[in-house]
Each structure stands twice: as structure tokens, then as C-alpha cells.
Coordinates of C-alpha atoms and ligand atoms in Angstrom, one line a residue:
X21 CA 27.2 4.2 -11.7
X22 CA 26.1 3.6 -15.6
X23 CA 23.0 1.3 -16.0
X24 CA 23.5 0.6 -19.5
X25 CA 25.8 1.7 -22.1
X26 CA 23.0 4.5 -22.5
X27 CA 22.2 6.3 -19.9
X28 CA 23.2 7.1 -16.3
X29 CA 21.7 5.4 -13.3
X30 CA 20.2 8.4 -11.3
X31 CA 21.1 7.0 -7.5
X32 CA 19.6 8.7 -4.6
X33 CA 17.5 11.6 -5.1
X34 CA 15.1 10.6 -2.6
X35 CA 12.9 8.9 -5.1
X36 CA 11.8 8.6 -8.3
X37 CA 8.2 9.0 -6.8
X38 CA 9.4 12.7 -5.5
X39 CA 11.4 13.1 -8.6
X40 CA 8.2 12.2 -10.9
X41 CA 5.5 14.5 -9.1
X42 CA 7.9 17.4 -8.5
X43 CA 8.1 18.3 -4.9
X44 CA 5.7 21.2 -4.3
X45 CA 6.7 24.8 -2.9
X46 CA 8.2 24.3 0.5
X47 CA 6.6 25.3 3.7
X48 CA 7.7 27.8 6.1
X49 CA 9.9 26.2 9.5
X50 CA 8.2 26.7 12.9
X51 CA 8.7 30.6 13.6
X52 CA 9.6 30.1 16.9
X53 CA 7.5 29.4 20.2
X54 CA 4.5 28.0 19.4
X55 CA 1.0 26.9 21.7
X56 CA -0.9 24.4 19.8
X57 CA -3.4 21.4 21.3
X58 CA -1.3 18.8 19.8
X59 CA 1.9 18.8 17.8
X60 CA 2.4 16.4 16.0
X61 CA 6.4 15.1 15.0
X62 CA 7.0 13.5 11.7
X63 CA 5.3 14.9 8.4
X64 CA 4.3 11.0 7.0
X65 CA 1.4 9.0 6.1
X66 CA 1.2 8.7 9.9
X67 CA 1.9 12.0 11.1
X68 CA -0.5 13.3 8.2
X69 CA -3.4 10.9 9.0
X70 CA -3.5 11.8 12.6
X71 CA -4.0 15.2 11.3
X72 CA -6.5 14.5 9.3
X73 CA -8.3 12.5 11.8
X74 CA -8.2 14.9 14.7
X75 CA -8.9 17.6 13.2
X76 CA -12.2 16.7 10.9
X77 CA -13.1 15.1 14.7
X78 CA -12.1 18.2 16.2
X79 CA -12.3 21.2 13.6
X80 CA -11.6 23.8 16.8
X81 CA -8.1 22.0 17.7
X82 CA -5.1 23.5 17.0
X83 CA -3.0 20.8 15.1
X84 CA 0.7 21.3 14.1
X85 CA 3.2 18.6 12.5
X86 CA 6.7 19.0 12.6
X87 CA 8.9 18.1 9.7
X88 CA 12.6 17.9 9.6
X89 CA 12.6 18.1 5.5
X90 CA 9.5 17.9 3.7
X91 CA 6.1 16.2 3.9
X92 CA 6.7 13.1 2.3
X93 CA 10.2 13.0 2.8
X94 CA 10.5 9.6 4.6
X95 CA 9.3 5.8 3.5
X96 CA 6.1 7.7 2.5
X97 CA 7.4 9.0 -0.7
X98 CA 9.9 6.4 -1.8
X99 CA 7.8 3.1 -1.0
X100 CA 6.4 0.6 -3.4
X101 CA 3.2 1.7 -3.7
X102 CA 1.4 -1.4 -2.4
X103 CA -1.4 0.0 -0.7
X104 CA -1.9 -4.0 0.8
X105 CA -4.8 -5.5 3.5
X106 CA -1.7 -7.7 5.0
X107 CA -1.7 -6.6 8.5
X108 CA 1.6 -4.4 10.1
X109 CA 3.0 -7.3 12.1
X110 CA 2.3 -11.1 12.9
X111 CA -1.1 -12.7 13.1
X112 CA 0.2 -15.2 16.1
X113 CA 1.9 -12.6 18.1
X114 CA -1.2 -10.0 18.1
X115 CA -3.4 -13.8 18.9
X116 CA -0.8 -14.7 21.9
X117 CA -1.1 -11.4 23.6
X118 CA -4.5 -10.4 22.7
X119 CA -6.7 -13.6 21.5
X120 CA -7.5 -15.2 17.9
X121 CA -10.8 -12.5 17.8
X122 CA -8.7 -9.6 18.2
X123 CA -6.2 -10.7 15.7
X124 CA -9.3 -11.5 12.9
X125 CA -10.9 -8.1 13.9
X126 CA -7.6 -6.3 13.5
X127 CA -7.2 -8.3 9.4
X128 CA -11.1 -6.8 9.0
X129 CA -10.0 -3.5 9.5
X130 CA -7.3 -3.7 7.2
X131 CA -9.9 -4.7 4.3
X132 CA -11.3 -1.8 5.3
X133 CA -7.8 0.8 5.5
X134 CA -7.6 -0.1 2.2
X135 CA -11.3 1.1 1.1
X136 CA -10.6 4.3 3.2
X137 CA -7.7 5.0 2.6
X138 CA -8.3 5.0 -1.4
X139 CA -12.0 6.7 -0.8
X140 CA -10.7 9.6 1.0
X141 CA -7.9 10.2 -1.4
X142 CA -11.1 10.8 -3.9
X143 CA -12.9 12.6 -1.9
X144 CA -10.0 14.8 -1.1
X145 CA -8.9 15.5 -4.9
X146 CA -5.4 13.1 -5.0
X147 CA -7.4 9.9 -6.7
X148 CA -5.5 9.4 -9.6
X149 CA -2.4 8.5 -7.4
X150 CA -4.1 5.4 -6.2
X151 CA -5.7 2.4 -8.3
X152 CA -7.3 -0.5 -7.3
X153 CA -5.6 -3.1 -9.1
X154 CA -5.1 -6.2 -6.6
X155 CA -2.1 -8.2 -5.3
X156 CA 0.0 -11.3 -7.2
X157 CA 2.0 -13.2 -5.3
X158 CA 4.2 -15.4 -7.1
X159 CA 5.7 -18.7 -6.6
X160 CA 8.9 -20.0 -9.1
X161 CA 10.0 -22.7 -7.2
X162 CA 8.6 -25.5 -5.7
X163 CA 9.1 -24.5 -2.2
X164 CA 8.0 -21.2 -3.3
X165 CA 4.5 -22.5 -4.2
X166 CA 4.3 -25.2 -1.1
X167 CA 4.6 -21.3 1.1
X168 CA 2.1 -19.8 -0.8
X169 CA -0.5 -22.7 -0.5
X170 CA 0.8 -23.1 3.5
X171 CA 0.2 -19.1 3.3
X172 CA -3.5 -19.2 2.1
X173 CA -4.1 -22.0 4.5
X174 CA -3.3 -19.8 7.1
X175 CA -4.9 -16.9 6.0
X176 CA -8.2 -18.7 6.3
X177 CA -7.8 -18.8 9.8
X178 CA -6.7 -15.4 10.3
X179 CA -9.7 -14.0 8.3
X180 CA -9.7 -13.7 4.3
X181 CA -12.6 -15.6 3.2
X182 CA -12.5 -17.5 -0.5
X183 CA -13.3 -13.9 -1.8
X184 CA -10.4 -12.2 -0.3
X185 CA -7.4 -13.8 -1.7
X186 CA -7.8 -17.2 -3.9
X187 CA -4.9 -20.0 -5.4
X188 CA -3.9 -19.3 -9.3
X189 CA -2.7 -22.1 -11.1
X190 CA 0.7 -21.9 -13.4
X191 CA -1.7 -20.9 -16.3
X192 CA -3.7 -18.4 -14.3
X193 CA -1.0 -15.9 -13.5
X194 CA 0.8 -16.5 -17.3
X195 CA -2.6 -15.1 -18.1
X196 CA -2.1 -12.0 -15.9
X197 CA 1.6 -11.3 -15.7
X198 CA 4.6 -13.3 -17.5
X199 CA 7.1 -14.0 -14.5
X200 CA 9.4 -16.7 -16.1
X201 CA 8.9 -19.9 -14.3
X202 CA 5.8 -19.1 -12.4
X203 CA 4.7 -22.4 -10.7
X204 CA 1.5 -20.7 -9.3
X205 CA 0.5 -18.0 -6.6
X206 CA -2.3 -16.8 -5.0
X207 CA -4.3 -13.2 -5.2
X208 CA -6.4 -10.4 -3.5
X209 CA -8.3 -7.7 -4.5
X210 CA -7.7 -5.8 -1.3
X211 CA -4.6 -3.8 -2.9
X212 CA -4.3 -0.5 -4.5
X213 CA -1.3 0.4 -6.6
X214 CA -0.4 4.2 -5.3
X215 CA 2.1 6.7 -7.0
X216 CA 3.8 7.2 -3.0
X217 CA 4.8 11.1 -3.1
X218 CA 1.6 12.2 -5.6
X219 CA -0.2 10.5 -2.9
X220 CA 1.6 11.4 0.6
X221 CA 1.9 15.2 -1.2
X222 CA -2.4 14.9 -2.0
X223 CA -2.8 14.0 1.8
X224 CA -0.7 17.0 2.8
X225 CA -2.4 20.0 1.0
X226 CA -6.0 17.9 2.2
X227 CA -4.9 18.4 6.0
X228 CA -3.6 22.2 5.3
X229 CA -6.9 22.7 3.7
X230 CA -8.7 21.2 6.8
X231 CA -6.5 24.0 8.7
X232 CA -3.6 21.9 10.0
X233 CA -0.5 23.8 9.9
X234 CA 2.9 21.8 8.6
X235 CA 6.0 23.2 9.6
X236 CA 8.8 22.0 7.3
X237 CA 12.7 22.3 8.0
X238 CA 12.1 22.1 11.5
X239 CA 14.2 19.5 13.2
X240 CA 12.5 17.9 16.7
X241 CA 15.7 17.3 19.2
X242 CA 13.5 16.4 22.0
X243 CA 10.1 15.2 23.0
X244 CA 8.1 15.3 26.5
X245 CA 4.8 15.4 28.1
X246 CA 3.3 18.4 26.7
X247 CA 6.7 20.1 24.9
X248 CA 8.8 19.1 21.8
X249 CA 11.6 20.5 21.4
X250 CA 13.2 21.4 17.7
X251 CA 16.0 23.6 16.7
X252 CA 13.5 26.4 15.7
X253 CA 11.5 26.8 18.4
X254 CA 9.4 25.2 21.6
X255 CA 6.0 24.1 20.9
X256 CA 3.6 23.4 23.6
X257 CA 1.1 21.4 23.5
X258 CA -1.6 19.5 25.2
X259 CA -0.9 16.2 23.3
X260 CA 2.5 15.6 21.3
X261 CA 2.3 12.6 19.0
X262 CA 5.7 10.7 17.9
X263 CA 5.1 9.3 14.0
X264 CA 8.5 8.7 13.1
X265 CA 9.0 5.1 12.5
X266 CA 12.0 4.9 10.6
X267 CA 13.6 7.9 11.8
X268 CA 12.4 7.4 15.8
X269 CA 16.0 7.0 16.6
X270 CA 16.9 10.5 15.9
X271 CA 15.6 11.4 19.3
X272 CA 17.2 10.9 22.5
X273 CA 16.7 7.9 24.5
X274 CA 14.7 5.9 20.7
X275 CA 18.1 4.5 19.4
X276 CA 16.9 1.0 19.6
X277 CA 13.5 1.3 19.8
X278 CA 12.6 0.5 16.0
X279 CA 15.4 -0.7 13.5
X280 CA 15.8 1.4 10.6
X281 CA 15.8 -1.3 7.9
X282 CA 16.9 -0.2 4.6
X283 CA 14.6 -1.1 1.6
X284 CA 15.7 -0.1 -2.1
X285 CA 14.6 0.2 -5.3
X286 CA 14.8 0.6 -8.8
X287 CA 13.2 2.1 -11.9
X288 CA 13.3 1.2 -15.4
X289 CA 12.9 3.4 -18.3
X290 CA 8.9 3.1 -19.9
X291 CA 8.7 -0.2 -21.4
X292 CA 8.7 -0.6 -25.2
X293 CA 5.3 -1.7 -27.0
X294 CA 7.4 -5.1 -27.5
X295 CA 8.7 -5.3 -23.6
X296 CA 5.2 -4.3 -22.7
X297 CA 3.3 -7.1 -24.7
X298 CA 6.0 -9.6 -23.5
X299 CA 5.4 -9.0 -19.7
X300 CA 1.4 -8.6 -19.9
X301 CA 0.6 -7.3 -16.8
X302 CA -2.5 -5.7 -18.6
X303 CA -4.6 -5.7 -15.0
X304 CA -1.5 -3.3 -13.0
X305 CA -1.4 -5.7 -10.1
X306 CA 0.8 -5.8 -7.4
X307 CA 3.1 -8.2 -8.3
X308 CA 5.6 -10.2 -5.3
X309 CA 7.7 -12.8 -5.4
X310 CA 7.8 -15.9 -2.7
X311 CA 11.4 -15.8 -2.4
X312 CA 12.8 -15.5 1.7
X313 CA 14.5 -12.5 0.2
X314 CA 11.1 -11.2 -1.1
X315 CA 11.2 -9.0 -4.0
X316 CA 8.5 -6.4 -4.5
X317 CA 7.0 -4.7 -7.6
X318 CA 4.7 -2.4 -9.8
X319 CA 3.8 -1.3 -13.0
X320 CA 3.6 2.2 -13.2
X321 CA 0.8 4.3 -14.4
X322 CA 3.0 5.5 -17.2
X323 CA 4.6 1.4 -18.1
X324 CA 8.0 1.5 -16.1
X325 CA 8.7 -1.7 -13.9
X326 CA 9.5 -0.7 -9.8
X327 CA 11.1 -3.4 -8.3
X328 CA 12.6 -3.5 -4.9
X329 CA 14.1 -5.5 -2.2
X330 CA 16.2 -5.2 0.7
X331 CA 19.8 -5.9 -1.0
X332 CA 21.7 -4.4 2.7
X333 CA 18.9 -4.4 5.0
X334 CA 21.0 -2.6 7.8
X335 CA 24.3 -0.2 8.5
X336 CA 26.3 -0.7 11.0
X337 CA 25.1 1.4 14.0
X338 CA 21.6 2.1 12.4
X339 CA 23.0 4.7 9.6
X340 CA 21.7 5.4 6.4
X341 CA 22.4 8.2 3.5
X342 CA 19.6 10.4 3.7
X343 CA 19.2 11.2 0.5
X344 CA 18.4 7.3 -0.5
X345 CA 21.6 6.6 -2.4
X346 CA 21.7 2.4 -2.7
X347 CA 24.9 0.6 -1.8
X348 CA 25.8 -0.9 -5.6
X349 CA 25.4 -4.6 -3.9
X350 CA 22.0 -3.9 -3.3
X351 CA 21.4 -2.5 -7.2
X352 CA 22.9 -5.6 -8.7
X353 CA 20.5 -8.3 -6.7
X354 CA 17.6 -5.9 -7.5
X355 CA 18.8 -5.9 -11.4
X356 CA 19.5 -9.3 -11.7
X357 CA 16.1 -10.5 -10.1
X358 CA 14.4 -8.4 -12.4
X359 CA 16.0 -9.9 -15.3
X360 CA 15.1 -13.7 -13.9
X361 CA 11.5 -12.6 -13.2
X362 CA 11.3 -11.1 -16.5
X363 CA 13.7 -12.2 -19.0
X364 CA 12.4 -10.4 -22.1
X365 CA 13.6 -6.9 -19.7
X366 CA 17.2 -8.5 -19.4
X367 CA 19.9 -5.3 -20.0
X368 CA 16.9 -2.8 -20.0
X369 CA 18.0 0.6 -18.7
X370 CA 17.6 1.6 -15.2
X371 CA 16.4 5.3 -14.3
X372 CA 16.8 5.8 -11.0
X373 CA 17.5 3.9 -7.7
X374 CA 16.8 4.8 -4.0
X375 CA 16.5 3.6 -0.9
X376 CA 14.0 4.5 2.3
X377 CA 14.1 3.2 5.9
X378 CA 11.1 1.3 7.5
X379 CA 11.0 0.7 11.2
X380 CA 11.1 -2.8 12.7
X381 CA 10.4 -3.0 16.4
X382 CA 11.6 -6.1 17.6
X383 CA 9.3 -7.9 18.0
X384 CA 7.9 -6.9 14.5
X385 CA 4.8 -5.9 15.3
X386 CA 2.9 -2.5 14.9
X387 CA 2.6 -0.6 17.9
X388 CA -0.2 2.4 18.6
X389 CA 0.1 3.9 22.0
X390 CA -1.7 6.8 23.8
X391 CA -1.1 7.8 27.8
X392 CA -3.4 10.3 29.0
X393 CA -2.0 11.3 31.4
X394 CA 0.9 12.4 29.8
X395 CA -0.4 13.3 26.8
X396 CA 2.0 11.1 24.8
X397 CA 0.9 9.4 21.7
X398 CA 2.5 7.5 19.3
X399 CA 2.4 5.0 15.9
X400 CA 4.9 3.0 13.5
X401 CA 6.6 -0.3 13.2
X402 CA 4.7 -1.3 10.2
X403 CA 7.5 -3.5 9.2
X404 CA 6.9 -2.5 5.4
X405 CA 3.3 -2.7 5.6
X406 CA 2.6 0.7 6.4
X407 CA 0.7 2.0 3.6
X408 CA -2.8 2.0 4.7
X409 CA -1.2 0.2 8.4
X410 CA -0.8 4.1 8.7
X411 CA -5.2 5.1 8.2
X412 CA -5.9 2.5 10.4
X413 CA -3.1 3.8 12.8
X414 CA -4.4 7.7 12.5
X415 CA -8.0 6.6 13.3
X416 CA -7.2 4.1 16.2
X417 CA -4.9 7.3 17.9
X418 CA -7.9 10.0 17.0
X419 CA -10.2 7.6 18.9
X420 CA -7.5 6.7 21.9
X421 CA -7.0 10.6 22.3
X422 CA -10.9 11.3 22.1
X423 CA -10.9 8.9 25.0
X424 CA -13.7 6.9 22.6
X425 CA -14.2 3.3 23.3
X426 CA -14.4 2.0 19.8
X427 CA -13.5 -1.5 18.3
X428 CA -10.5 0.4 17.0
X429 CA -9.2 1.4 20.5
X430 CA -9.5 -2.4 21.3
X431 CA -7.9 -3.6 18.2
X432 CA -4.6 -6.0 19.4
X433 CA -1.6 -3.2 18.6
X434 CA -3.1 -0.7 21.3
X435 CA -0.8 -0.5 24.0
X436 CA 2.0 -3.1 22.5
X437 CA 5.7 -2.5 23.8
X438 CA 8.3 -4.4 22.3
X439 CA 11.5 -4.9 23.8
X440 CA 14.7 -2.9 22.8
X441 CA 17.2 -4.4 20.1
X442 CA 20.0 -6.0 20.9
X443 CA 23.4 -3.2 21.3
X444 CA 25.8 -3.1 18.7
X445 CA 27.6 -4.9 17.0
X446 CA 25.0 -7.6 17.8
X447 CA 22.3 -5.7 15.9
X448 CA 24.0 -5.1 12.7
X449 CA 25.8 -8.2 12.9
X450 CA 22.0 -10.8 13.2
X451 CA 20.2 -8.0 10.5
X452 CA 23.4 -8.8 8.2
X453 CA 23.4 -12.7 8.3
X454 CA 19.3 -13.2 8.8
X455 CA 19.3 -11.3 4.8
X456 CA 22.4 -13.8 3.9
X457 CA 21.0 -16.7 5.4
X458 CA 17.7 -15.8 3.5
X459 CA 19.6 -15.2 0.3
X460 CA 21.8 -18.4 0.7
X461 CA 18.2 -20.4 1.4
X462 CA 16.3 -19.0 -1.9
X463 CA 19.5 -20.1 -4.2
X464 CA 19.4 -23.5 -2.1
X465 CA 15.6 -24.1 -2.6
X466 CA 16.4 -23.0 -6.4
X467 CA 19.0 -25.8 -6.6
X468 CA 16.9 -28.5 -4.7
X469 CA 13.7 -27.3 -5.9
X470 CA 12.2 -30.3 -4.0
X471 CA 9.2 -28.5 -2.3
X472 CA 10.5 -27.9 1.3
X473 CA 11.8 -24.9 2.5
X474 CA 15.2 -24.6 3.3
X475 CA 16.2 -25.2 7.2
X476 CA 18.5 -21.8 7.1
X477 CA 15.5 -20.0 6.2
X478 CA 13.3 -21.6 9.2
X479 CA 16.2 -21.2 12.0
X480 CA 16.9 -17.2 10.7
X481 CA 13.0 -17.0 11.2
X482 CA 12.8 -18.7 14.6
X483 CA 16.2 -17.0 15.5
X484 CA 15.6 -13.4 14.4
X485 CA 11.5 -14.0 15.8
X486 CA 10.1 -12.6 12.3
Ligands
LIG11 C1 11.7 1.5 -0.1 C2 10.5 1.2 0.7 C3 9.5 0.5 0.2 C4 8.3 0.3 0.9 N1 7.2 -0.3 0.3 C5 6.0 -0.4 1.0 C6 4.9 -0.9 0.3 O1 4.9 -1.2 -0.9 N2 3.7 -1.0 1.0 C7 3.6 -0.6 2.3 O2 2.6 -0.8 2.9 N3 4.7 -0.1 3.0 C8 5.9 0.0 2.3 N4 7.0 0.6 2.9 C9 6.8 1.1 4.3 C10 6.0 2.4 4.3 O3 6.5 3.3 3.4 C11 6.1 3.0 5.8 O4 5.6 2.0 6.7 C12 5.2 4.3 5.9 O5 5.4 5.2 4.9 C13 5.6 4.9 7.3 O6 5.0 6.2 7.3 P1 5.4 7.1 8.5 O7 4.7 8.4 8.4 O8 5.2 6.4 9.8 O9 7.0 7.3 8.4 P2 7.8 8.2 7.3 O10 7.1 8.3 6.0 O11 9.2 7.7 7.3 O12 7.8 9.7 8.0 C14 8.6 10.1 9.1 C15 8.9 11.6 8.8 O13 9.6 12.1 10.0 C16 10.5 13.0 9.5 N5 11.5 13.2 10.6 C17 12.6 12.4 10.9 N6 13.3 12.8 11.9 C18 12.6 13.9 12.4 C19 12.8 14.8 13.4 N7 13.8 14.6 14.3 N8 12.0 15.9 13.6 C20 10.9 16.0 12.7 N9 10.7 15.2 11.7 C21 11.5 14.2 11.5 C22 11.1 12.4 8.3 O14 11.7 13.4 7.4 C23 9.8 11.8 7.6 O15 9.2 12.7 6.7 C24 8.1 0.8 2.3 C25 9.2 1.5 2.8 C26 10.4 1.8 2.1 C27 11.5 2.6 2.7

């Protein structure tokens, strides 16, 4: 697929992330039977966490993970790098089930993911993928900016005080990043801006140093109280910990336990000095849009844009290419919103573009189970926000498993079941028309631009529950 008369569009590849930091040497596959306290399935920022966790709580544990490819493989080495405070699933839902307190304390310890999860990447030798840079959100459109305002109203309630995310006037985001049209916005400071696979790889040589062994190219068929079963061996163990999240239906029994919804991106080529003065940007926030079809970006480390959205959010029967290559659909919203966000980059060239899947549960909020008696742990369903969801994740299942009673064992996700999605073609059918209906409202809001938000867009929220 050319991107410009110039050069070829690289598409798939995993990422550019894992393209950029060059994937390190690979580990050995699980030799064969294997005792271990717990095994862990799923070489992510969850998988990898937990690690960490248990075994600086428990240095004498024998931890394994399990990886089907490579550490890093998954959503944790293609995402967009916004390492975000906004809280792995709804503040109302976690408030219904669990009360208003629980929900605020869960938004505190967010703030603090963030903070951790950008500390111990210093401490551990892999801080210069991470910088703390803050969060843009965007409004070009009239309902746009009515959202963001009804946004920070809410927020208020749900915890961030004035010094945790604040309103920007037209003038005070042109003064920060030059998105045409920009209305207005509002801001945090609780984001870091993360290079994914420098950082998911960083995390996995910390947790080999602690004396965690990863075995790569080892597939997991099966998992059960105290046995997972993989096409290289048995391994036994005392506690086995699912962290799959976008890939949980690969076992038997998961397929509709978490959607796998795609997300894609793309990467330009490093900005000129002239594109670079033009789009500002000087501070390298987070930048997103308010758009229903929300539109996600960065400015890397070394001046390229990332921009991503989710262009076909879901195959039919849950399947996706592995490798990350983007359905051309998907490449052409992604290019043509970056050229209306940022007209002086219209016809720049394109590097690469990939996709990832993120798991949705269905009622999309982030679940963290532990059963003792079974010895069956597990985390995901970020729903895009699993960046540091994942730290906060690792440390509530390392204190669940420790049998601790800590705030984070109370916090509102422990213990969350969602219902199953619907069968197909049901399920492909609502995840295909909630992303039109959201596309068809943002050009309708566009067009009426009178401040109120488009009636398709609030009956595909209400309908689809996000
Ligand atoms: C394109 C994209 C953009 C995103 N942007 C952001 C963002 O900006 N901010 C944010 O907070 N979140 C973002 N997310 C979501 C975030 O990346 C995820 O929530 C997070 O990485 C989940 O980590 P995980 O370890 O749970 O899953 P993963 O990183 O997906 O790890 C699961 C691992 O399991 C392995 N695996 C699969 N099947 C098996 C098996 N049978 N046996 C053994 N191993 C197996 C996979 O190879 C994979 O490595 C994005 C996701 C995508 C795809």
C-alpha cells in the first residue's frame, strides 16, 4: 500500500514501537514439565507486573510466565503510549456495585499507577522510555467542547481536584499544540508519554533480573486449578494467573469473555523543522481528540506524529491478523484525521501502520479476580486504558494472593464478573454499527455544530452500555 509517491507504507510488523527498539534475543520455550509456585500465562504489562510484584514480595517463589511469542508481543508493545490516571472502566458502574468511596479510592490509585509505574521504570534502568508530559484533550466542535466541560464536571465528583486536570480556553491549547479548529479542552498532569515495547522489553529483563523465568514460544492450550497446559510442556503450579486480555479467547471455554477490539495506528516520518514549528507541541503531551470516534496521539521522542483510532473495531467471529496488519479502511480515517487535526502535515508520508487488540468485557469494566481455593487468578479488560490499569492490576493480585487485606484488595474491580457477549453474528454485527453510528454522529455534530451531541451517539452509548 504506498503512503506517498515516496515511500512504502510498512503495514503490520507488529509495531513500529517493536520495530524502533529492535526486539531483543529471544528466550528459550518451556523445556518441558515444569513445578513452579505460580505460572503465570501471558508475557504483558500484566503478566510482567504480577511478576514483578510477587516475587520482590516473595523473593523465595518460583515464578514462571508463559508466552506464546514474545514479551511484549500483545497491546503492550503496539499501544499509544499514554501512560493515563483515567481509570480501566466506568466510574458509575464500579459506584452502582461497590459505592461512590470505592469508585474515588479506585481514581486515587490511579494518580498513583501513574507515579509507580514511571518511578519503578527508573529505578529499574528503562526511564528514558517514559516521560512525564501530561494529557490534552481536545475539543473542535461545539459539541465536542460542551463533552469536555460535561467531562470535567464529572470528574470533580469522581475525584480529580482543580490540580488534577483543569479547562483550557481556545488560546490556551493554540499555545501548546496547533490542532486546527481547537474550540478548547481540558488537561492533566497525571500522564506519561511511554515508548510501549522499550518500555514492556525494560520491564521484562527487570523481572528476569529479579529471578522470574519467561518462557517464550510456548503456546498455553489449557488452563486449571493448579496446571496449564501449553504445547511444550505441563507446568504445575500452586497458583496460575490468566493475563491475557486481548488474546483470553484463545483458551477453551474464554471465547466471549473479553472482545478483542481492534485498535490501529499509524506513524509518520520525523517531522521537518517547518512541520515541527507549525504543530508546536513543544511540551510532548498527550494529545486526544473529543470526537465519539476518539482519535488518539503522541509526539515521539525522536518528532514523528502516532496517531490512532479504531477504523474496524471488530472481525467477524473475534479474528484478527496477528502480525497487526490494518484493514486499508481503517488507514484512510486515521490519515485523513490527521490531516484535519493538523493541516500543515496534509500528504506527509506515513512509515508504518499496525494494529493491536485490547479486551472489552462487556460490561467494560476492568476485572481482578483471585479464588483461593483454586488457586486461579486473573486481570484485563482495561478497555484501552491499560497502561498503568496493568501496575495497579499486578499489585492488587500480589496482595489478593498474599491473602493481604489492603485498600487495594478492596478497591471496586476485585471480584467483578461481567456477563458473556452476545453469540455471533450479533456481536460483530452491534461492534460494527456502534463505530458507524459513532462515525455517522461526529460528521453530524461537525455539520450542526450547534453544541449538543448527536442522539445516534447517546442511543449507541445507552445501547452498546459503554
Ligand atoms: C493499538 C493499541 C493502542 C492502545 N493504546 C493505549 C494507550 O495509549 N494507553 C493505555 O493505557 N492503553 C492502551 N492500549 C491498551 C493497552 O495496551 C492494554 O490494555 C495493555 O497492554 C494490556 O496488557 P496485557 O498484558 O493485559 O495484554 P497484552 O499486552 O496483550 O499481553 C497478552 C500476551 O499474551 C500472549 N498470549 C496470547 N495467547 C497466549 C497463549 N495462548 N499462551 C501464552 N501466551 C499467550 C500474547 O502474545 C501477549 O504477549 C492500547 C492497545 C492497543 C492494541
Amino acid at each position: 500500500m504506498p503512503a506517498t509517491a515516496t515511500g512504502p507504507l510498512v503495514n503490520g510488523g507488529i509495531s513500529f514501537w517493536v520495530q524502533d527498539a529492535g526486539r531483543p534475543a529471544p528466550r528459550d520455550p518451556l523445556p518441558g514439565a515444569v513445578d513452579a509456585d505460580v505460572a503465570i500465562v501471558g508475557g504483558g504489562l500484566t503478566g510482567l507486573w504480577t511478576a514483578y510484584y510477587l516475587k520482590k514480595a516473595r523473593p523465595g517463589w518460583k515464578i514462571v510466565v508463559i508466552e506464546r511469542e514474545f514479551a511484549g508481543f500483545g497491546a503492550s508493545g503496539r499501544n499509544g503510549g499514554w501512560m493515563s490516571a483515567e481509570p480501566a472502566g466506568q466510574f458509575r458502574r464500579y459506584a452502582a456495585s461497590r459505592g461512590a468511596d470505592a469508585a474515588r479510592a479506585l481514581q486515587t490509585e490511579m494518580f498513583g499507577a501513574v507515579r509507580e509505574s514511571v518511578e519503578v521504570a527508573r529505578q529499574e534502568g528503562f526511564g528514558e522510555s517514559v516521560a512525564e508530559n501530561g494529557l490534552i484533550h481536545v475539543a473542535t466542535s461545539k459539541p465536542q467542547l460542551s463533552r469536555a466541560r460535561a467531562h470535567l464536571r464529572a470528574m470533580r465528583q469522581q475525584g480529580w481536584g482543580d490540580e488534577d486536570a483543569s479547562e483550557l480556553s481556545a488560546d490556551e491549547v493554540g499555545s501548546r499544540v496547533a490542532v486546527e479548529g481547537a474550540l478548547g479542552g481540558y488537561a492533566t498532569p497525571h500522564c506519561a508519554r511511554v515508548h510501549p515495547a522499550k518500555y514492556t522489553f525494560g520491564l521484562a529483563a527487570a523481572v528476569e533480573r529479579l529471578g522470574v523465568t519467561i518462557y517464550e514460544q510456548t503456546r498455553a492450550t489449557a488452563i486449571e486449578p493448579y496446571r496449564v497446559t501449553t504445547d511444550r510442556g505441563t507446568v504445575t503450579a500452586r497458583i496460575v494467573v490468566r493475563a491475557l486480555e486481548g488474546y483470553t479467547l484463545s483458551l477453551p471455554g474464554l471465547a466471549r469473555k473479553l472482545l478483542p477490539m481492534n485498535s490501529s495506528m499509524v506513524v509518520t516520518t520525523p517531522l521537518t523543522p517547518e512541520q515541527r514549528d507549525a504543530v508546536g507541541w513543544r511540551g510532548g503531551e498527550l494529545v486526544g481528540d473529543m470526537a465519539h470516534s476518539f482519535s488518539y496521539m503522541q509526539i515521539t521522542a525522536d518528532d514523528r506524529v502516532a496517531i490512532g483510532g479504531r477504523g474496524v473495531p471488530y472481525n467477524f467471529h473475534s479474528g484478527f491478523d496477528r502480525n497487526g496488519r490494518t484493514a486499508e479502511f481503517a488507514v484512510d480515517l486515521i490519515r485523513a484525521r490527521l490531516a484535519e487535526l493538523f493541516p500543515a502535515l496534509e500528504g506527509i508520508e506515513l512509515e508504518q501502520t499496525w494494529s493491536g487488540v485490547l479486551g472489552v468485557p462487556r460490561d467494560w469494566c476492568a476485572a481482578v479476580n483471585y479464588d483461593p481455593e483454586s488457586g486461579m487468578a486473573s486481570a484485563g479488560g482495561y478497555t484501552g486504558h491499560g497502561l498503568s490499569g496493568t501496575n495497579l492490576a499486578a499489585r492488587t493480585l500480589r496482595d489478593l494472593i498474599l491473602g493481604e487485606d489492603t485498600p487495594l484488595a478492596r478497591l471496586p474491580w476485585v471480584g467483578r464478573t461481567a456477563r458473556n457477549w452476545e453469540v455471533e453474528p450479533l456481536r460483530w454485527f452491534g461492534a460494527t454499527a456502534l463505530y458507524a453510528a459513532y462515525r455517522y454522529a461526529d460528521r453530524r455534530e461537525y455539520a450542526a455544530d450547534d453544541g449538543k451531541t448527536s442522539v445516534v451517539a447517546t442511543i449507541a452509548d445507552t445501547i452498546s452500555g459503554r
